[in-house]
Amino acid sequence: MVLEAVYEEDFLPCSYGFRPGRSAHQALRTLQSELWTKRLYWVVDLDISKYFDSIPHSHLRSFLDQRVTDGVIRRMIDKWLNAGAVEDGLLRRTTEGSPQGGVISPCLSNIFLHHVLDEWFETEVKPRLRGNCTLVRFADDAVMAFDTLADAQRVLAVLGKRLDRYGLTLHPDKTRIVDFRPLMTDSERHPDTDGTSFDFLGFTHVWGRSRKGKPMVRQVTAKSRYARALAAVTDWCRKNRHRSVPDQHRHLSSMMRGHFAYYGVGGNGRRLGWFAYQVVRIWQKWLSRRDRRSVVRWTRLTEILRQHPLPPPKIFHPYVTAS
């Protein structure tokens, strides 16, 4: 894509979403390393309300004017922006939002936040702060971390105004400052903060201890994602309990491998084990409901698992090494 090649030269290292050679796990690894090694204990967990539906076309076009002047490409982009959105079977023309289902949407959304958030943070925010800070962004999901609470409060105070200037809004309930000091409990946290852990890209970030007893940043499956994954397994088993055991085993194995491939990060082994155990329980439940006579006891289930073993939990992305 031409736009991708043009803007890859401009995008900053803090941006990871929808870029070639970059992934969510690289963003998670960077965030864990920054929090752990630089001791950035005050986290701004920001949430932009309905970001992909709120991008003003006028501001987006002004940003594109700075780098894209080819008439053919601009006309193509305008066609995408003017395509509108289908709601309840009706076509609605819009003056904001990225194209619904368009292949260009991720790139355009990245371009917009590159100018609105990334560049602003690097060129205007960082030089004005007393301590260290970092920004990690994957599409519209972003986290800022600071050396001091005062810096975090200063940035959060102006962040809403910055986004509002470009037609975006911070979610008032989900945007917060987190007291991420090591092994801090909710009763001990600073009164001006909200919570001692935060979610980013499906992982809850908490402090734990290494095998040597030293504090370390752990990334574990967020409760909402864990529940969603089990709900998907339950729904599939319920709707497909009529299939043969080998067919069910093949599909469940695929679902589990996909789950482990994403959530298999160092320190998350316990929740991967919980997930594997619950999948077995769910499978047993719906195998037992195929008909009135097909109750599957544990002895029968053990025999099924011996013939058709499900994938064991596996760590695909080990810990970063703190220096």
Short mmCIF file of C-alpha atoms in Angstrom, two decimals, residues 23-313:
data_model
loop_
_atom_site.label_atom_id
_atom_site.label_comp_id
_atom_site.label_asym_id
_atom_site.label_seq_id
_atom_site.Cartn_x
_atom_site.Cartn_y
_atom_site.Cartn_z
CA SER A 23 2.71 -6.88 16.74
CA ALA A 24 0.68 -6.68 19.93
CA HIS A 25 3.24 -8.83 21.74
CA GLN A 26 6.01 -6.39 20.88
CA ALA A 27 3.90 -3.62 22.41
CA LEU A 28 3.33 -5.72 25.53
CA ARG A 29 7.02 -6.58 25.79
CA THR A 30 8.01 -2.92 25.46
CA LEU A 31 5.49 -1.79 28.07
CA GLN A 32 6.56 -4.46 30.54
CA SER A 33 10.23 -3.55 30.08
CA GLU A 34 9.61 0.20 30.44
CA LEU A 35 7.55 -0.22 33.61
CA TRP A 36 9.95 -2.68 35.14
CA THR A 37 13.37 -1.24 34.28
CA LYS A 38 12.63 2.51 34.32
CA ARG A 39 10.38 2.32 37.39
CA LEU A 40 7.50 4.22 35.82
CA TYR A 41 4.95 3.60 38.53
CA TRP A 42 2.22 6.11 37.64
CA VAL A 43 0.16 4.93 34.70
CA VAL A 44 -2.45 6.82 32.70
CA ASP A 45 -4.85 4.20 31.33
CA LEU A 46 -6.63 6.15 28.59
CA ASP A 47 -9.68 5.17 26.59
CA ILE A 48 -10.94 7.13 23.56
CA SER A 49 -14.71 6.89 23.22
CA LYS A 50 -15.80 5.33 19.89
CA TYR A 51 -12.54 6.29 18.22
CA PHE A 52 -13.07 4.66 14.81
CA ASP A 53 -16.53 6.25 14.55
CA SER A 54 -15.37 9.71 15.64
CA ILE A 55 -12.44 10.64 13.38
CA PRO A 56 -13.41 13.98 11.77
CA HIS A 57 -12.81 13.84 8.01
CA SER A 58 -11.82 17.52 7.90
CA HIS A 59 -8.91 17.05 10.32
CA LEU A 60 -7.90 13.79 8.67
CA ARG A 61 -7.74 15.48 5.25
CA SER A 62 -5.60 18.29 6.68
CA PHE A 63 -3.13 15.73 8.04
CA LEU A 64 -3.03 13.92 4.69
CA ASP A 65 -2.33 17.24 2.95
CA GLN A 66 1.04 17.34 4.69
CA ARG A 67 2.34 14.14 3.07
CA VAL A 68 0.02 12.95 0.29
CA THR A 69 -0.39 15.27 -2.69
CA ASP A 70 -0.96 12.78 -5.50
CA GLY A 71 -4.40 13.50 -6.95
CA VAL A 72 -5.20 9.88 -7.84
CA ILE A 73 -4.48 8.64 -4.32
CA ARG A 74 -6.40 11.48 -2.70
CA ARG A 75 -9.45 10.87 -4.87
CA MET A 76 -9.33 7.20 -3.94
CA ILE A 77 -9.16 8.08 -0.23
CA ASP A 78 -12.07 10.53 -0.62
CA LYS A 79 -14.17 7.77 -2.19
CA TRP A 80 -13.53 5.59 0.84
CA LEU A 81 -14.34 8.41 3.25
CA ASN A 82 -17.53 9.29 1.38
CA ALA A 83 -18.71 5.68 1.16
CA GLY A 84 -20.77 6.07 4.33
CA ALA A 85 -21.91 3.35 6.70
CA VAL A 86 -24.76 0.85 6.61
CA GLU A 87 -27.00 0.87 9.71
CA ASP A 88 -30.12 -1.27 9.93
CA GLY A 89 -29.93 -1.89 6.20
CA LEU A 90 -29.82 1.82 5.33
CA LEU A 91 -26.86 3.70 3.88
CA ARG A 92 -25.90 6.75 5.94
CA ARG A 93 -23.40 9.33 4.72
CA THR A 94 -21.00 10.51 7.42
CA THR A 95 -18.53 13.32 7.93
CA GLU A 96 -16.59 11.46 10.59
CA GLY A 97 -15.29 7.96 11.25
CA SER A 98 -13.05 5.63 9.28
CA PRO A 99 -14.53 3.64 6.35
CA GLN A 100 -16.64 0.73 7.59
CA GLY A 101 -14.81 -2.50 6.77
CA GLY A 102 -12.35 -0.70 4.48
CA VAL A 103 -8.83 -2.06 4.13
CA ILE A 104 -7.56 1.50 4.43
CA SER A 105 -9.22 2.14 7.80
CA PRO A 106 -6.34 0.89 10.01
CA CYS A 107 -3.81 3.03 8.15
CA LEU A 108 -5.98 6.16 8.28
CA SER A 109 -6.68 5.70 11.98
CA ASN A 110 -2.95 5.30 12.63
CA ILE A 111 -2.18 8.46 10.66
CA PHE A 112 -4.72 10.43 12.68
CA LEU A 113 -3.44 9.36 16.10
CA HIS A 114 0.16 9.74 14.94
CA HIS A 115 -0.45 13.47 14.55
CA VAL A 116 -2.90 13.95 17.42
CA LEU A 117 -1.24 11.83 20.11
CA ASP A 118 2.18 10.37 19.24
CA GLU A 119 3.90 13.47 17.88
CA TRP A 120 2.32 15.69 20.54
CA PHE A 121 3.55 13.39 23.32
CA GLU A 122 7.09 13.16 21.96
CA THR A 123 7.65 16.79 20.93
CA GLU A 124 5.54 18.80 23.37
CA VAL A 125 4.85 16.69 26.45
CA LYS A 126 8.16 14.93 27.14
CA PRO A 127 10.37 18.06 27.15
CA ARG A 128 8.10 19.73 29.72
CA LEU A 129 8.10 16.91 32.28
CA ARG A 130 10.48 16.52 35.20
CA GLY A 131 10.92 12.75 35.08
CA ASN A 132 10.94 9.90 32.61
CA CYS A 133 7.80 8.87 30.74
CA THR A 134 6.70 6.57 27.95
CA LEU A 135 3.79 6.01 25.58
CA VAL A 136 2.84 2.64 24.10
CA ARG A 137 -0.01 2.60 21.58
CA PHE A 138 -1.66 -0.16 19.58
CA ALA A 139 -4.29 1.39 17.29
CA ASP A 140 -6.60 3.31 19.67
CA ASP A 141 -5.49 1.37 22.77
CA ALA A 142 -2.79 3.38 24.54
CA VAL A 143 -1.04 3.59 27.90
CA MET A 144 1.19 6.33 29.29
CA ALA A 145 3.55 5.75 32.21
CA PHE A 146 5.35 8.38 34.27
CA ASP A 147 8.08 8.73 36.85
CA THR A 148 6.01 10.95 39.14
CA LEU A 149 2.35 11.35 40.00
CA ALA A 150 2.56 15.09 39.34
CA ASP A 151 3.63 14.47 35.74
CA ALA A 152 0.80 12.00 35.21
CA GLN A 153 -1.74 14.47 36.57
CA ARG A 154 -0.40 17.32 34.42
CA VAL A 155 -0.64 15.27 31.23
CA LEU A 156 -4.09 13.90 32.00
CA ALA A 157 -5.32 17.44 32.70
CA VAL A 158 -4.40 18.58 29.16
CA LEU A 159 -4.95 15.30 27.30
CA GLY A 160 -8.72 15.70 27.16
CA LYS A 161 -8.36 19.22 25.75
CA ARG A 162 -5.88 17.99 23.15
CA LEU A 163 -8.21 15.25 21.91
CA ASP A 164 -11.26 17.51 22.04
CA ARG A 165 -9.47 19.93 19.71
CA TYR A 166 -9.52 17.18 17.06
CA GLY A 167 -13.02 15.89 17.67
CA LEU A 168 -12.16 13.02 20.02
CA THR A 169 -13.35 12.38 23.57
CA LEU A 170 -11.80 10.56 26.51
CA HIS A 171 -14.12 8.06 28.15
CA PRO A 172 -14.82 9.65 31.57
CA ASP A 173 -15.15 6.36 33.46
CA LYS A 174 -12.45 4.26 31.81
CA THR A 175 -9.68 6.88 31.69
CA ARG A 176 -7.81 6.95 34.99
CA ILE A 177 -4.48 7.21 36.79
CA VAL A 178 -3.22 3.93 38.23
CA ASP A 179 -0.90 3.65 41.25
CA PHE A 180 1.39 0.95 39.85
CA ARG A 181 3.99 0.93 42.60
CA PRO A 182 5.27 -2.59 43.37
CA LEU A 183 3.03 -4.85 45.46
CA MET A 184 0.65 -2.01 46.32
CA THR A 185 -2.84 -2.91 47.56
CA ASP A 186 -6.00 -0.93 46.93
CA SER A 187 -6.09 0.18 50.57
CA GLU A 188 -2.52 1.51 50.33
CA ARG A 189 -2.72 3.27 46.96
CA HIS A 190 -2.50 7.02 46.61
CA PRO A 191 -5.92 8.66 47.15
CA ASP A 192 -5.67 10.58 43.87
CA THR A 193 -5.43 7.37 41.83
CA ASP A 194 -7.92 4.72 40.78
CA GLY A 195 -6.73 1.14 41.18
CA THR A 196 -3.38 -0.65 41.29
CA SER A 197 -3.63 -2.64 38.05
CA PHE A 198 -4.71 -1.97 34.48
CA ASP A 199 -5.63 -3.82 31.28
CA PHE A 200 -3.84 -3.44 27.97
CA LEU A 201 -4.36 -5.58 24.84
CA GLY A 202 -6.27 -8.25 26.74
CA PHE A 203 -3.79 -8.57 29.62
CA THR A 204 -4.09 -7.35 33.18
CA HIS A 205 -0.81 -5.82 34.37
CA VAL A 206 -0.06 -6.54 38.01
CA TRP A 207 2.98 -6.86 40.24
CA GLY A 208 4.09 -10.29 41.36
CA ARG A 209 7.26 -11.99 42.49
CA SER A 210 9.82 -13.90 40.49
CA ARG A 211 11.10 -17.32 41.53
CA LYS A 212 13.91 -15.51 43.34
CA GLY A 213 11.37 -13.48 45.30
CA LYS A 214 11.99 -10.17 43.54
CA PRO A 215 9.11 -7.90 42.45
CA MET A 216 8.29 -8.13 38.75
CA VAL A 217 5.60 -6.96 36.33
CA ARG A 218 3.28 -9.80 35.37
CA GLN A 219 0.86 -9.87 32.45
CA VAL A 220 -2.08 -12.23 32.97
CA THR A 221 -5.21 -12.85 30.94
CA ALA A 222 -7.78 -10.15 31.68
CA LYS A 223 -10.91 -11.53 33.34
CA SER A 224 -13.15 -10.19 30.58
CA ARG A 225 -11.09 -11.90 27.87
CA TYR A 226 -10.92 -15.13 29.87
CA ALA A 227 -14.71 -15.15 30.27
CA ARG A 228 -15.21 -14.30 26.59
CA ALA A 229 -12.97 -17.15 25.47
CA LEU A 230 -14.81 -19.68 27.65
CA ALA A 231 -18.16 -18.34 26.45
CA ALA A 232 -17.05 -18.91 22.84
CA VAL A 233 -16.06 -22.51 23.67
CA THR A 234 -19.38 -23.10 25.42
CA ASP A 235 -21.37 -21.68 22.53
CA TRP A 236 -19.52 -23.80 19.96
CA CYS A 237 -19.84 -27.02 21.98
CA ARG A 238 -23.54 -26.41 22.54
CA LYS A 239 -24.25 -25.80 18.84
CA ASN A 240 -22.04 -28.63 17.57
CA ARG A 241 -22.55 -31.39 20.13
CA HIS A 242 -24.12 -33.53 17.39
CA ARG A 243 -20.79 -33.79 15.57
CA SER A 244 -18.47 -36.75 15.96
CA VAL A 245 -15.88 -36.68 18.74
CA PRO A 246 -12.92 -36.41 16.29
CA ASP A 247 -14.55 -33.39 14.59
CA GLN A 248 -15.19 -31.69 17.92
CA HIS A 249 -11.67 -32.47 19.09
CA ARG A 250 -10.18 -30.97 15.94
CA HIS A 251 -12.06 -27.69 16.33
CA LEU A 252 -11.50 -27.38 20.09
CA SER A 253 -7.80 -28.03 19.60
CA SER A 254 -7.68 -25.20 17.08
CA MET A 255 -9.44 -22.83 19.49
CA MET A 256 -7.07 -23.74 22.32
CA ARG A 257 -3.94 -23.36 20.19
CA GLY A 258 -5.13 -19.91 19.12
CA HIS A 259 -5.74 -18.93 22.75
CA PHE A 260 -2.33 -20.19 23.87
CA ALA A 261 -0.58 -18.51 20.93
CA TYR A 262 -1.81 -15.09 22.04
CA TYR A 263 -2.08 -15.41 25.82
CA GLY A 264 0.95 -17.66 26.24
CA VAL A 265 3.23 -15.05 27.81
CA GLY A 266 5.65 -15.59 30.67
CA GLY A 267 3.94 -15.55 34.06
CA ASN A 268 0.51 -16.42 32.64
CA GLY A 269 0.86 -20.18 32.91
CA ARG A 270 -1.64 -20.52 35.74
CA ARG A 271 -4.47 -18.87 33.80
CA LEU A 272 -3.62 -20.90 30.71
CA GLY A 273 -3.96 -24.00 32.88
CA TRP A 274 -7.33 -22.79 34.19
CA PHE A 275 -8.49 -22.24 30.63
CA ALA A 276 -7.42 -25.75 29.54
CA TYR A 277 -9.17 -27.30 32.54
CA GLN A 278 -12.40 -25.40 31.93
CA VAL A 279 -12.42 -26.39 28.25
CA VAL A 280 -12.32 -30.04 29.31
CA ARG A 281 -15.21 -29.47 31.75
CA ILE A 282 -17.27 -27.67 29.10
CA TRP A 283 -16.61 -30.42 26.56
CA GLN A 284 -17.68 -33.07 29.06
CA LYS A 285 -20.87 -31.14 29.83
CA TRP A 286 -22.00 -30.94 26.21
CA LEU A 287 -20.90 -34.45 25.30
CA SER A 288 -23.19 -35.57 28.12
CA ARG A 289 -26.11 -33.69 26.57
CA ARG A 290 -26.00 -35.21 23.11
CA ASP A 291 -28.96 -37.36 24.11
CA ARG A 292 -30.54 -38.73 27.29
CA ARG A 293 -28.35 -41.83 27.35
CA SER A 294 -24.97 -40.30 26.64
CA VAL A 295 -23.82 -39.16 30.07
CA VAL A 296 -20.02 -38.96 29.92
CA ARG A 297 -18.44 -39.85 33.25
CA TRP A 298 -14.84 -39.00 34.09
CA THR A 299 -13.70 -42.53 33.26
CA ARG A 300 -15.22 -42.25 29.76
CA LEU A 301 -13.84 -38.70 29.37
CA THR A 302 -10.36 -39.88 30.34
CA GLU A 303 -10.55 -42.52 27.61
CA ILE A 304 -11.69 -39.90 25.07
CA LEU A 305 -8.82 -37.60 26.03
CA ARG A 306 -6.35 -40.48 25.78
CA GLN A 307 -7.46 -41.11 22.19
CA HIS A 308 -7.94 -37.43 21.34
CA PRO A 309 -5.66 -35.36 23.59
CA LEU A 310 -6.24 -31.62 23.73
CA PRO A 311 -3.24 -29.27 23.41
CA PRO A 312 -1.47 -28.55 26.71
CA PRO A 313 -0.83 -24.93 27.82
#
